[in-house]
PDB file of C-alpha atoms in Angstrom:
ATOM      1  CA  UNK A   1    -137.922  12.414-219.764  1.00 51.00           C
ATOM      2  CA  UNK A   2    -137.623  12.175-215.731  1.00 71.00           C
ATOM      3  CA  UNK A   3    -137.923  14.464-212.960  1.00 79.00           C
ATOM      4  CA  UNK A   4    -134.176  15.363-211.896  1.00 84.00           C
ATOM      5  CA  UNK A   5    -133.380  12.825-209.085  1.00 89.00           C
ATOM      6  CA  UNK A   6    -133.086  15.403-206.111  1.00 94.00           C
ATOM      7  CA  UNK A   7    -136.461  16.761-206.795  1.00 98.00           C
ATOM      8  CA  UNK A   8    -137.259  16.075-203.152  1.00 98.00           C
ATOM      9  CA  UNK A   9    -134.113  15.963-201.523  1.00 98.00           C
ATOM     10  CA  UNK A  10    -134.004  17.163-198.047  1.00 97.00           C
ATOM     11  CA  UNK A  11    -138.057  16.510-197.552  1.00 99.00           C
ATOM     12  CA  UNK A  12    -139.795  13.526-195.038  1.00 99.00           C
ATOM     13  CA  UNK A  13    -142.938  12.278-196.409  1.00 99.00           C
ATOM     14  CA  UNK A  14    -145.215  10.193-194.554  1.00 99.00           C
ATOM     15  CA  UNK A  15    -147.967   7.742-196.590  1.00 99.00           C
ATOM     16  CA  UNK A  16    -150.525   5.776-194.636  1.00 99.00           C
ATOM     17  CA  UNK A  17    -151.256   2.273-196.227  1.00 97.00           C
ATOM     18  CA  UNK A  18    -147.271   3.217-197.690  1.00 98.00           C
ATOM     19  CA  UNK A  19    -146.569  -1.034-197.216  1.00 97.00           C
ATOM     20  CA  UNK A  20    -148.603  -1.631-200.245  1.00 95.00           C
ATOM     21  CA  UNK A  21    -150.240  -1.199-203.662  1.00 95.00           C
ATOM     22  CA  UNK A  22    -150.318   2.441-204.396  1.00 97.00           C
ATOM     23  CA  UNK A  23    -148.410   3.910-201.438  1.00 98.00           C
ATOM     24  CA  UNK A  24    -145.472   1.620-201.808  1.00 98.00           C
ATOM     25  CA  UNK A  25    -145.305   2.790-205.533  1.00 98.00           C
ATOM     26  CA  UNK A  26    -145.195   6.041-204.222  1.00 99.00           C
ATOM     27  CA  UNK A  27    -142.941   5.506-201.809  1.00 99.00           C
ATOM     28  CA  UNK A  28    -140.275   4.361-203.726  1.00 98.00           C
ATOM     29  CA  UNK A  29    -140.900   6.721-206.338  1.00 98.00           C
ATOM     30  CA  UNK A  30    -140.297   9.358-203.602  1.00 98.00           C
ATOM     31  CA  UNK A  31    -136.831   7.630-202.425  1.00 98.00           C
ATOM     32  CA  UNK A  32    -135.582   7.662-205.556  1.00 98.00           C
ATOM     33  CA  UNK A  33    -136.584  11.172-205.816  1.00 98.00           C
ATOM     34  CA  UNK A  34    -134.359  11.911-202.830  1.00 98.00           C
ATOM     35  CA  UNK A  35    -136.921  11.721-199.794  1.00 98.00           C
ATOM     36  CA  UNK A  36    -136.989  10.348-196.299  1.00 99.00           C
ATOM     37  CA  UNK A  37    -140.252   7.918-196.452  1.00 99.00           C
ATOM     38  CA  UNK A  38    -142.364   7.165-193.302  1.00 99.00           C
ATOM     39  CA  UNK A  39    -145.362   4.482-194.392  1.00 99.00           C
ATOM     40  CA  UNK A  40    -147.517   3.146-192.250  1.00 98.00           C
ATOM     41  CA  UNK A  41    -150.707   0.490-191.836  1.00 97.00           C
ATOM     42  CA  UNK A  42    -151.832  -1.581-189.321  1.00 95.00           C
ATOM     43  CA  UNK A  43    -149.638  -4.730-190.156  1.00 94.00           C
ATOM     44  CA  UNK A  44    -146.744  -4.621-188.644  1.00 95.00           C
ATOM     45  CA  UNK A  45    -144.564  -7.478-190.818  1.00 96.00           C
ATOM     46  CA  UNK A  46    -145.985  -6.265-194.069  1.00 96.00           C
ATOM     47  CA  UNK A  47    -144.626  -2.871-193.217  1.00 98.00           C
ATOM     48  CA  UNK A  48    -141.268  -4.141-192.413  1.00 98.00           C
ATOM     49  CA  UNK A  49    -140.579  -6.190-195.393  1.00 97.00           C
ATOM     50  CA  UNK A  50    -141.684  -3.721-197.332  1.00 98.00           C
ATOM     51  CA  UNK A  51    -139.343  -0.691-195.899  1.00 98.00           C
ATOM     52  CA  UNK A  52    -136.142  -3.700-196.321  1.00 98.00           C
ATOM     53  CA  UNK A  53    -137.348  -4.328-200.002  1.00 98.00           C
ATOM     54  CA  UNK A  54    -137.577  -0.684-200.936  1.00 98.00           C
ATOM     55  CA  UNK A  55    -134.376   0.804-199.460  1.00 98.00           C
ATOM     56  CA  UNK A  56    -132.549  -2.981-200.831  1.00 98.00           C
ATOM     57  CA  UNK A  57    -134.302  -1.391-204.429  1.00 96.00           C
ATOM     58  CA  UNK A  58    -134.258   2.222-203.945  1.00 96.00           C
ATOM     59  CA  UNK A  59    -131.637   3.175-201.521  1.00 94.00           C
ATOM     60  CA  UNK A  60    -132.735   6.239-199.446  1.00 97.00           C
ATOM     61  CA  UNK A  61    -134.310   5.885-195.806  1.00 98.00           C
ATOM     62  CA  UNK A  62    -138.049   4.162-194.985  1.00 99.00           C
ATOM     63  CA  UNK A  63    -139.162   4.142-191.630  1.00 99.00           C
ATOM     64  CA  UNK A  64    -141.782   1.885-190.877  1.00 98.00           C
ATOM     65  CA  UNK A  65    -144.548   2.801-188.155  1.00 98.00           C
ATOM     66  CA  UNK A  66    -147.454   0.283-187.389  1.00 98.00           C
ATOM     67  CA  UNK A  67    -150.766   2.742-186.867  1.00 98.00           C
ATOM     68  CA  UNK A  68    -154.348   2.163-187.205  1.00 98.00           C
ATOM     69  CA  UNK A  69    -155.811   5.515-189.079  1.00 98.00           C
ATOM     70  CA  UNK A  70    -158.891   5.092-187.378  1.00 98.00           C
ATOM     71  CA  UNK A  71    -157.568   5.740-184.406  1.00 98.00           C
ATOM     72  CA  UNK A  72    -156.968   9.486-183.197  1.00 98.00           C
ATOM     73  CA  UNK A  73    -154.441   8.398-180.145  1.00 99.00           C
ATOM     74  CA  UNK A  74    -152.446   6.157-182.526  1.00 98.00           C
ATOM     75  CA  UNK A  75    -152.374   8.992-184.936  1.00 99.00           C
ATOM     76  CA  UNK A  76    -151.272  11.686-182.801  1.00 99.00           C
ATOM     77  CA  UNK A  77    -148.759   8.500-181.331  1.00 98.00           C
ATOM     78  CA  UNK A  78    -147.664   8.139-185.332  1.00 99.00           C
ATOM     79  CA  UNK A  79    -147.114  11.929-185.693  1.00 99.00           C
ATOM     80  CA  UNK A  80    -145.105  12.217-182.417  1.00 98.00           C
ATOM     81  CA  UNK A  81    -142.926   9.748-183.679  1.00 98.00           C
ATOM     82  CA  UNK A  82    -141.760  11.232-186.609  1.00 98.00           C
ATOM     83  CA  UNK A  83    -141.063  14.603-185.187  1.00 99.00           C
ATOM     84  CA  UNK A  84    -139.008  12.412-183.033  1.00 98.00           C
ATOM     85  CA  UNK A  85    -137.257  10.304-185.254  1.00 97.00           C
ATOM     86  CA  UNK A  86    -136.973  12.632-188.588  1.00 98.00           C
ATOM     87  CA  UNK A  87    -137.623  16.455-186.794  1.00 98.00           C
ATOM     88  CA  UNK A  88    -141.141  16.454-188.542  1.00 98.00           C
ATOM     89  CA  UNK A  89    -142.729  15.637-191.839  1.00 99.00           C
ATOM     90  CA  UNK A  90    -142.999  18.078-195.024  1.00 99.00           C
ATOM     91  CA  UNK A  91    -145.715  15.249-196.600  1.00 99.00           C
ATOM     92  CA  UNK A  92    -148.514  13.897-195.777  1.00 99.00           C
ATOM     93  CA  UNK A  93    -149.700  11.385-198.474  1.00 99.00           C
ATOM     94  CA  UNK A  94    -153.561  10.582-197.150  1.00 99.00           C
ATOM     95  CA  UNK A  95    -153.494   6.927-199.288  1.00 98.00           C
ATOM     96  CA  UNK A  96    -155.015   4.187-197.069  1.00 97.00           C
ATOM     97  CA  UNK A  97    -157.914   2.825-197.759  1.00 94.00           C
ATOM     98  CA  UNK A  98    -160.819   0.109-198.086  1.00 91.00           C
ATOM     99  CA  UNK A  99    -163.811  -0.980-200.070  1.00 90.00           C
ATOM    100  CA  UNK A 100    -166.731  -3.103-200.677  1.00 87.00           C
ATOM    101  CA  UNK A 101    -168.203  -3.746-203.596  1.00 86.00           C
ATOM    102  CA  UNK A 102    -171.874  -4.865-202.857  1.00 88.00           C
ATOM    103  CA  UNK A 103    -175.326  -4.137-202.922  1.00 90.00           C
ATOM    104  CA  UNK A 104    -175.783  -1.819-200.231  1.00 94.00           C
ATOM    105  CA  UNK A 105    -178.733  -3.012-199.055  1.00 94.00           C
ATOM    106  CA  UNK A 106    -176.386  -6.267-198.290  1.00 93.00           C
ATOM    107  CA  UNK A 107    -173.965  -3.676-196.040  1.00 95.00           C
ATOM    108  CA  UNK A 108    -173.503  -4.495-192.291  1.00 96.00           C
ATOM    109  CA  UNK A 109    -172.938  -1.611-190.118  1.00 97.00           C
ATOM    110  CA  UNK A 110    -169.671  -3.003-189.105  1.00 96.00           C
ATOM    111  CA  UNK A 111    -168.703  -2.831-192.598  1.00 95.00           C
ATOM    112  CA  UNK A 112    -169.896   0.842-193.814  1.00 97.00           C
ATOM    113  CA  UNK A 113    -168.072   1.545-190.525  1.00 97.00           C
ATOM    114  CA  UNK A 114    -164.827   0.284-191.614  1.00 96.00           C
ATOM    115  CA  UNK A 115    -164.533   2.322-194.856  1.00 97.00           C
ATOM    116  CA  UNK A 116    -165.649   5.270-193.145  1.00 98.00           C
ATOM    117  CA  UNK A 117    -163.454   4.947-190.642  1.00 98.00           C
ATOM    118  CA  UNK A 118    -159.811   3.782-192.559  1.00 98.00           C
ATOM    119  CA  UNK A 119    -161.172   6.601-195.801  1.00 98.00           C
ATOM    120  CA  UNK A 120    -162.914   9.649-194.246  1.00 99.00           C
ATOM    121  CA  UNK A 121    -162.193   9.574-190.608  1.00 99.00           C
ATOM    122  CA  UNK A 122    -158.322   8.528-191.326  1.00 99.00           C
ATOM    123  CA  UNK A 123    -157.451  10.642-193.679  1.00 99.00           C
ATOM    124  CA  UNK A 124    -159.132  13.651-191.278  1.00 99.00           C
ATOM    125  CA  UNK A 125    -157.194  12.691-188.577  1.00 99.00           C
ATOM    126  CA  UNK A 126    -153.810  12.506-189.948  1.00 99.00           C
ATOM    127  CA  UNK A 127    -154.612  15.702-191.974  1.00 99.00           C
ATOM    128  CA  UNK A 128    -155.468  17.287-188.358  1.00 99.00           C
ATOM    129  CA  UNK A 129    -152.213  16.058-186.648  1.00 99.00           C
ATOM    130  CA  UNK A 130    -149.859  16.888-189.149  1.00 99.00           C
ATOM    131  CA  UNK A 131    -151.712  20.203-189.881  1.00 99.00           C
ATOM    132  CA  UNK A 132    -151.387  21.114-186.127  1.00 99.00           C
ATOM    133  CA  UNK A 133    -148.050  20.560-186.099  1.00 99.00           C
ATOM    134  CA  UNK A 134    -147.234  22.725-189.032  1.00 99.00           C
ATOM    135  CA  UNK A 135    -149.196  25.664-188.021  1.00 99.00           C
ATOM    136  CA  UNK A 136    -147.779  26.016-184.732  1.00 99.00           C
ATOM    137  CA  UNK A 137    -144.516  25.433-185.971  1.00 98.00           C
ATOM    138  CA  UNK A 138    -145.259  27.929-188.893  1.00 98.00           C
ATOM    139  CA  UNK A 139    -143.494  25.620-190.491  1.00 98.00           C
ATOM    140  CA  UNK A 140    -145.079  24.490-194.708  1.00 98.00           C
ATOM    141  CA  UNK A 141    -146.656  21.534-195.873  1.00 99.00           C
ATOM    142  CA  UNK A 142    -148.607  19.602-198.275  1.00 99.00           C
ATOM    143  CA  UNK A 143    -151.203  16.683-198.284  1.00 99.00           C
ATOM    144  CA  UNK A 144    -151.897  14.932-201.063  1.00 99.00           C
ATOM    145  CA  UNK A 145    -154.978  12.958-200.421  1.00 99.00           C
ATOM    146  CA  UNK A 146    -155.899   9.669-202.817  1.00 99.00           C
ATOM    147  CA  UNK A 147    -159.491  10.088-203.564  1.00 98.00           C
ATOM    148  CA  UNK A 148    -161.503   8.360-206.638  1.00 96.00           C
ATOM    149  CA  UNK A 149    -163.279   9.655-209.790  1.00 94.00           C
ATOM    150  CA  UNK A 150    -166.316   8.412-208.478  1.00 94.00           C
ATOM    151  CA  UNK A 151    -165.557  11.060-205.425  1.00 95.00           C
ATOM    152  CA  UNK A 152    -167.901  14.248-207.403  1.00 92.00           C
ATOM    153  CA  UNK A 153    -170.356  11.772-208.760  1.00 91.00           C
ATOM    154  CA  UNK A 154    -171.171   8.610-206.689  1.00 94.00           C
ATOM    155  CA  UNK A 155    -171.338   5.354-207.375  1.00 91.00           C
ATOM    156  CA  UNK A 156    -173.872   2.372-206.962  1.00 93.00           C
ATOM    157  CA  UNK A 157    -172.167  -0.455-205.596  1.00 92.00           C
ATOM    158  CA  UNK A 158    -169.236   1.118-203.453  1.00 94.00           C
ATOM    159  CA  UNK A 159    -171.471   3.987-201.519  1.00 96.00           C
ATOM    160  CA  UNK A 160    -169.641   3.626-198.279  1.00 96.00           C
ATOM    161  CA  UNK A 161    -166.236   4.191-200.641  1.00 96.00           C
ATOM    162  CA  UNK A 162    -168.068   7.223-202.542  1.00 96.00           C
ATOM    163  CA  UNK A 163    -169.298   8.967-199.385  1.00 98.00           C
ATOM    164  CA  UNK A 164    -166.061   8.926-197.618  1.00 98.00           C
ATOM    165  CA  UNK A 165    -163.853   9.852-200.704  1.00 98.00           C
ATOM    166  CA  UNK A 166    -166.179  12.642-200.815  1.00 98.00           C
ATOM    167  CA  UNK A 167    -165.444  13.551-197.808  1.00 99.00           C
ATOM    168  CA  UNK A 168    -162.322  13.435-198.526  1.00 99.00           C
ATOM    169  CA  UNK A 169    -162.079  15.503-201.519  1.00 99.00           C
ATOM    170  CA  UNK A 170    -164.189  18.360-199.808  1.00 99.00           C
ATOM    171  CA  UNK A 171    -161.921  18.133-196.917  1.00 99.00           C
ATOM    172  CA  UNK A 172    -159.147  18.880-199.617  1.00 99.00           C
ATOM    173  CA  UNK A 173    -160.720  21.935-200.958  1.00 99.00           C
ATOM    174  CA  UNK A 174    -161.817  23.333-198.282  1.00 99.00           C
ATOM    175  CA  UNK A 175    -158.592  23.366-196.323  1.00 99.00           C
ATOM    176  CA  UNK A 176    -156.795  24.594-199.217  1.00 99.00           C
ATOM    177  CA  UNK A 177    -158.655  27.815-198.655  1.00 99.00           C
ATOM    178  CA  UNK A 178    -158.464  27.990-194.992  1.00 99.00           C
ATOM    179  CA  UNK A 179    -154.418  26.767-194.384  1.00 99.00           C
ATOM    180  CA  UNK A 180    -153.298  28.150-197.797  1.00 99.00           C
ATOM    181  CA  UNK A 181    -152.277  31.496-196.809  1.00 99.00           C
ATOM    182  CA  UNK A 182    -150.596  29.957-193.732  1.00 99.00           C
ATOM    183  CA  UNK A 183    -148.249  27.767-196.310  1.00 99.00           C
ATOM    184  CA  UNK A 184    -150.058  24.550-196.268  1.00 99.00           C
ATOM    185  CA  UNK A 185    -151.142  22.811-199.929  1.00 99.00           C
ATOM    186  CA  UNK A 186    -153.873  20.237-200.397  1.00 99.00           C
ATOM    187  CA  UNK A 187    -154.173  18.659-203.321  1.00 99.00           C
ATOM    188  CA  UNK A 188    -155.749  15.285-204.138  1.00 99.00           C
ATOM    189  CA  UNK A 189    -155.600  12.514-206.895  1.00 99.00           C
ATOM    190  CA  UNK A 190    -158.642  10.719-208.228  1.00 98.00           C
ATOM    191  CA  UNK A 191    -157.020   7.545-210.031  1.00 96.00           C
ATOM    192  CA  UNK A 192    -159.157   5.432-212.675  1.00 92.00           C
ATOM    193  CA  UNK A 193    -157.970   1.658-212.825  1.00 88.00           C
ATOM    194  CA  UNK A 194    -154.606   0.379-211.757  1.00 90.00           C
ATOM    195  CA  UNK A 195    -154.195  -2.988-210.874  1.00 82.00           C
ATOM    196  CA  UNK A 196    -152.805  -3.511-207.398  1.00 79.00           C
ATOM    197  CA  UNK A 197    -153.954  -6.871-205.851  1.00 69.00           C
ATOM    198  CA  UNK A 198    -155.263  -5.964-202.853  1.00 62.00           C
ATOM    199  CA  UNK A 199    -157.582  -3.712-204.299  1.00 62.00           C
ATOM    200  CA  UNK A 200    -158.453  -5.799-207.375  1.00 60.00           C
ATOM    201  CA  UNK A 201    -158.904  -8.800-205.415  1.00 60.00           C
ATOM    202  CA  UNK A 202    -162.129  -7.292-203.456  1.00 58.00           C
ATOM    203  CA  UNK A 203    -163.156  -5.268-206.741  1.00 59.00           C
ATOM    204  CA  UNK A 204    -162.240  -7.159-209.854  1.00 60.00           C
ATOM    205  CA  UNK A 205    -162.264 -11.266-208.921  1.00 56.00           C
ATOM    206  CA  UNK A 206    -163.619 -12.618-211.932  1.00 61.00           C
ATOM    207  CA  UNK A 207    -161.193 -12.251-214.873  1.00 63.00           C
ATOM    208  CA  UNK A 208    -164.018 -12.249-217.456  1.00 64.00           C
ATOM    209  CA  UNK A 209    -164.750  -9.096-216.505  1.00 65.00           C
ATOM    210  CA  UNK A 210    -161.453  -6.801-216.824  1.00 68.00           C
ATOM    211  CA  UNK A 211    -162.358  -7.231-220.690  1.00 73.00           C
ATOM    212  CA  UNK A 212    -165.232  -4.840-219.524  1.00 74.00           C
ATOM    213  CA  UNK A 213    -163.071  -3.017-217.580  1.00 76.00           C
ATOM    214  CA  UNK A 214    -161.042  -2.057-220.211  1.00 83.00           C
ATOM    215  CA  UNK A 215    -163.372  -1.072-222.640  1.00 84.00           C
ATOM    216  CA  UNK A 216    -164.136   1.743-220.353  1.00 86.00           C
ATOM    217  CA  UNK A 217    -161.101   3.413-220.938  1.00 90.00           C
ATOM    218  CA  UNK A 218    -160.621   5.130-223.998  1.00 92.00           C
ATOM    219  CA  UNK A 219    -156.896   4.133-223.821  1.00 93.00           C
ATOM    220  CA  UNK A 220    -157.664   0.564-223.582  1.00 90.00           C
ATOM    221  CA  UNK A 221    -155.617   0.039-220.452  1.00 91.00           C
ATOM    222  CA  UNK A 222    -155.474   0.571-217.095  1.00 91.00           C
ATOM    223  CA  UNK A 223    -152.933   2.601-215.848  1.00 94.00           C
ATOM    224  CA  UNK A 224    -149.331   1.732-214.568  1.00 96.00           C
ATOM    225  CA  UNK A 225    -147.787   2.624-210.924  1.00 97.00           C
ATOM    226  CA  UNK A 226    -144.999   4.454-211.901  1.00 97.00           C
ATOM    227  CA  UNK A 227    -147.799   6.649-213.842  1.00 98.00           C
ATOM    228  CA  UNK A 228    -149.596   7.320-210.709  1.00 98.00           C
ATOM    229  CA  UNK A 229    -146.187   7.543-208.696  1.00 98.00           C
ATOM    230  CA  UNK A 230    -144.933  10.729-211.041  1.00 98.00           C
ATOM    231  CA  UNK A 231    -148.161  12.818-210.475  1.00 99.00           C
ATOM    232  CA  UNK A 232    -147.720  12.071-207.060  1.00 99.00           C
ATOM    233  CA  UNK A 233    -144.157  13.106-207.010  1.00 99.00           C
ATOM    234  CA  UNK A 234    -145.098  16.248-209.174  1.00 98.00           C
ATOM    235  CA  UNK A 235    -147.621  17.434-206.835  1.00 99.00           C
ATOM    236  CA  UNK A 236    -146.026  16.954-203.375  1.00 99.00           C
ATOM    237  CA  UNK A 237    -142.416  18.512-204.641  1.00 98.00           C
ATOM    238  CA  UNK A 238    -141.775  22.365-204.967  1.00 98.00           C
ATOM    239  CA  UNK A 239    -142.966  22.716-209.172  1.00 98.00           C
ATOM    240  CA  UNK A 240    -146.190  22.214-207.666  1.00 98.00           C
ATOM    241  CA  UNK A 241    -146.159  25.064-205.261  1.00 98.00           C
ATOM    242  CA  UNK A 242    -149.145  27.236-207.107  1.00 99.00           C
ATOM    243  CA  UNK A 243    -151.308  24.285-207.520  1.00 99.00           C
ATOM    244  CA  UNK A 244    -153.771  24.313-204.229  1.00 99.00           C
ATOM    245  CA  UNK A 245    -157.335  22.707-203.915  1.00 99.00           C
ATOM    246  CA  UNK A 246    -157.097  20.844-207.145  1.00 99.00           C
ATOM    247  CA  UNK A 247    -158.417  17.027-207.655  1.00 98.00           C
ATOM    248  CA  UNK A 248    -156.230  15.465-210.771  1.00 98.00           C
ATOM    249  CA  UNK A 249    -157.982  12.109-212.253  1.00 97.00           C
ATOM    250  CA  UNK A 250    -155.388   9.901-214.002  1.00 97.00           C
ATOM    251  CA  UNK A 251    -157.856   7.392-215.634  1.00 94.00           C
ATOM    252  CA  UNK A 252    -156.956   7.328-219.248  1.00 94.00           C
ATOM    253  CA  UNK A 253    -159.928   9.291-219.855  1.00 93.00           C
ATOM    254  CA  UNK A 254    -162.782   6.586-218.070  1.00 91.00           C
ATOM    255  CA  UNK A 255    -164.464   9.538-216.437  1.00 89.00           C
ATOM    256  CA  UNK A 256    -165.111  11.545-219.310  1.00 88.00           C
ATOM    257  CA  UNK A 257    -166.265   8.504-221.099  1.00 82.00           C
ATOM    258  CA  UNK A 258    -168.941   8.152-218.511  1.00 75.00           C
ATOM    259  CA  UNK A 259    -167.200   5.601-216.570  1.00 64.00           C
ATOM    260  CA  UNK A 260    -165.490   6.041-213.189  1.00 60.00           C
ATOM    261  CA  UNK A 261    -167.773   4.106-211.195  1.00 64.00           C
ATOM    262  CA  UNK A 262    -169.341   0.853-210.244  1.00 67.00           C
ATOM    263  CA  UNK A 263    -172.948   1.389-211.620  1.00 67.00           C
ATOM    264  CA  UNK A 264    -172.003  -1.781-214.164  1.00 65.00           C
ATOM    265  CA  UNK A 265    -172.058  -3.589-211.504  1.00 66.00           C
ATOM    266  CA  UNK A 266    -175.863  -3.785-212.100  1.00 66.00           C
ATOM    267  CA  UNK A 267    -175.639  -6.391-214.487  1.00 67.00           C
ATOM    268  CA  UNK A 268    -174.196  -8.719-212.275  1.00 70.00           C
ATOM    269  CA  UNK A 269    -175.906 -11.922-211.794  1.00 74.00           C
ATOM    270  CA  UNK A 270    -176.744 -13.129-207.942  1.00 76.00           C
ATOM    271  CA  UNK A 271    -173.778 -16.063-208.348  1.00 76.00           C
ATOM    272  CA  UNK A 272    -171.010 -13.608-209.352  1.00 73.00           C
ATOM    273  CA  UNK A 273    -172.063 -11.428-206.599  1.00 72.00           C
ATOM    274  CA  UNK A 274    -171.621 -14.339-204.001  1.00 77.00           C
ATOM    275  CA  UNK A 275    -167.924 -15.249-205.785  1.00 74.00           C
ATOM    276  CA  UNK A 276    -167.252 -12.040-205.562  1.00 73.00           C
ATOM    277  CA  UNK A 277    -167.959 -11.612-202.184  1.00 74.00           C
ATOM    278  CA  UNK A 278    -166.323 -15.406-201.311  1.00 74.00           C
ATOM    279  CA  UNK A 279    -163.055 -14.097-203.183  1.00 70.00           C
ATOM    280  CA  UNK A 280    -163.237 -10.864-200.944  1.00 66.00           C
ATOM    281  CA  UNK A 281    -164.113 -12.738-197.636  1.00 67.00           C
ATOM    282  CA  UNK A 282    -160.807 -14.915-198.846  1.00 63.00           C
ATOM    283  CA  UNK A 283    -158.790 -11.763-199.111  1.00 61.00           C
ATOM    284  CA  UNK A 284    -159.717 -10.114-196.328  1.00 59.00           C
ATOM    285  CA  UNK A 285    -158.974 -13.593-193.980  1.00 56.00           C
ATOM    286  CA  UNK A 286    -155.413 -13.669-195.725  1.00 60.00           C
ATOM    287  CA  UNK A 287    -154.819  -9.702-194.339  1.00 59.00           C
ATOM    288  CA  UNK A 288    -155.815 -10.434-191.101  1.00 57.00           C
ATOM    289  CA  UNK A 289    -153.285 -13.496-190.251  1.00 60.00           C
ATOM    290  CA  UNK A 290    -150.246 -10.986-191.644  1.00 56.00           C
ATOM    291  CA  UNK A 291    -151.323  -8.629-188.451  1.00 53.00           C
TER     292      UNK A 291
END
């Protein structure tokens, strides 16, 4: 069974960190769907081979706008452009994001700052701009903010990532009381595993231990993209319209297994901790010479 392919025909949706991993699954998810995509991140080439790759595979219309979340004039610069260019957005997918998986006593403040500030403070921002716009417009809308499962309950290892997707998620809930009865729907998603290689890269290096990984999930797999792209789809299109302040995990049942988080981590011996953070270093060098 499949959602009907106009489900959100005639809508604009904008994802931040949309050139990649989960957002581009959702992205192209949403142009088959029927929407107009905006993504955006702060590398400029990624972004355009990505929009060329998903209209060659989709068809549809993705518009891609270099921004740095972080930043509240390049946000409000982002937001002006696609009133601009598509009359306005109907979606704001809150999806970009960074982590660290580390000691935290190990953290630089350069580092805790850079989750905060892609996670928390970008996902405020964007939420703000777009929100703005809809209100004085009294025009509707809905953000759909990617959060984690660790988001209620914390994690060891990834606390910059836990406090800012808390953040996150509270920022969810409470607008959803405040701009609900003006027509504006947040919602979030807190996804278990799904293997994206940007992600898994900085997280999961060391192949010997997605057997773990696994074993966490009562469904003995982590999940797919189109899997996540669906609920996505579901929440941001009108079927969803009485569902407001909610947080959805889609985890294959980790959480309620008592997984969700990074406390394993503990058992980690001080040479995988430096190959993990060698691979990471490695990934993170390899992002910066695409900008």
């Amino acid at each position: 069974m499949s959602f009907s392919t106009d489900l959100l025909k005639g809508k604009t949706a904008l994802i931040t960190g949309g050139g990649t991993g989960l957002g581009r699954a959702m992205g192209e998810r949403f142009l088959e769907l029927g929407a107009t995509v905006i993504i955006c991140g702060r590398r400029q080439q990624v972004l355009d081979d990505a929009a060329r790759e998903m209209m060659a595979a989709c068809g549809g219309r993705v518009i891609a706008i270099p921004c740095d979340v972080r930043d509240p004039a390049a946000v409000d610069a982002l937001m002006e452009h696609a009133w601009a260019e598509c009359g306005g957005i109907d979606i704001l997918v809150n999806n970009a994001a960074g982590n660290i998986a580390s000691p935290t006593e190990r953290l630089s403040h350069r580092a805790v700052d850079a989750v905060l500030g892609i996670v928390l403070h970008g996902s405020f921002y964007c939420t703000l701009a777009a929100g703005k716009r809809w209100l004085a417009e009294g025009r509707k809308g809905k953000v759909l903010s990617i959060v984690t499962t660790y988001a209620e309950g914390g994690s060891a290892y990834v606390v910059p990532s836990a406090a800012a997707k808390a953040g996150v998620l509270a920022m969810t809930r409470s607008l959803a009381v405040e701009w609900g009865p003006r027509g504006i729907i947040c919602n979030a998603i807190a996804p278990g595993p799904f293997p994206t290689k940007g992600a898994w890269d900085r997280l999961l290096p060391d192949p010997s231990l997605l057997g773990e990984a696994i074993d966490r999930i009562p469904l003995r797999r982590p999940g797919e993209l189109i899997e996540l792209a669906n609920l996505a789809a579901f929440l941001v299109s009108d079927l969803s319209d009485y569902i407001n302040g909610e947080c959805i995990a889609i985890d294959g049942g980790e959480k309620l297994k008592g997984g969700g988080q990074f406390s394993w981590m503990g058992s980690l011996s001080k040479e995988q901790w430096e190959a993990l953070e060698q691979t990471a270093r490695g990934t993170t060098a390899r992002d910066k010479k695409q900008m």
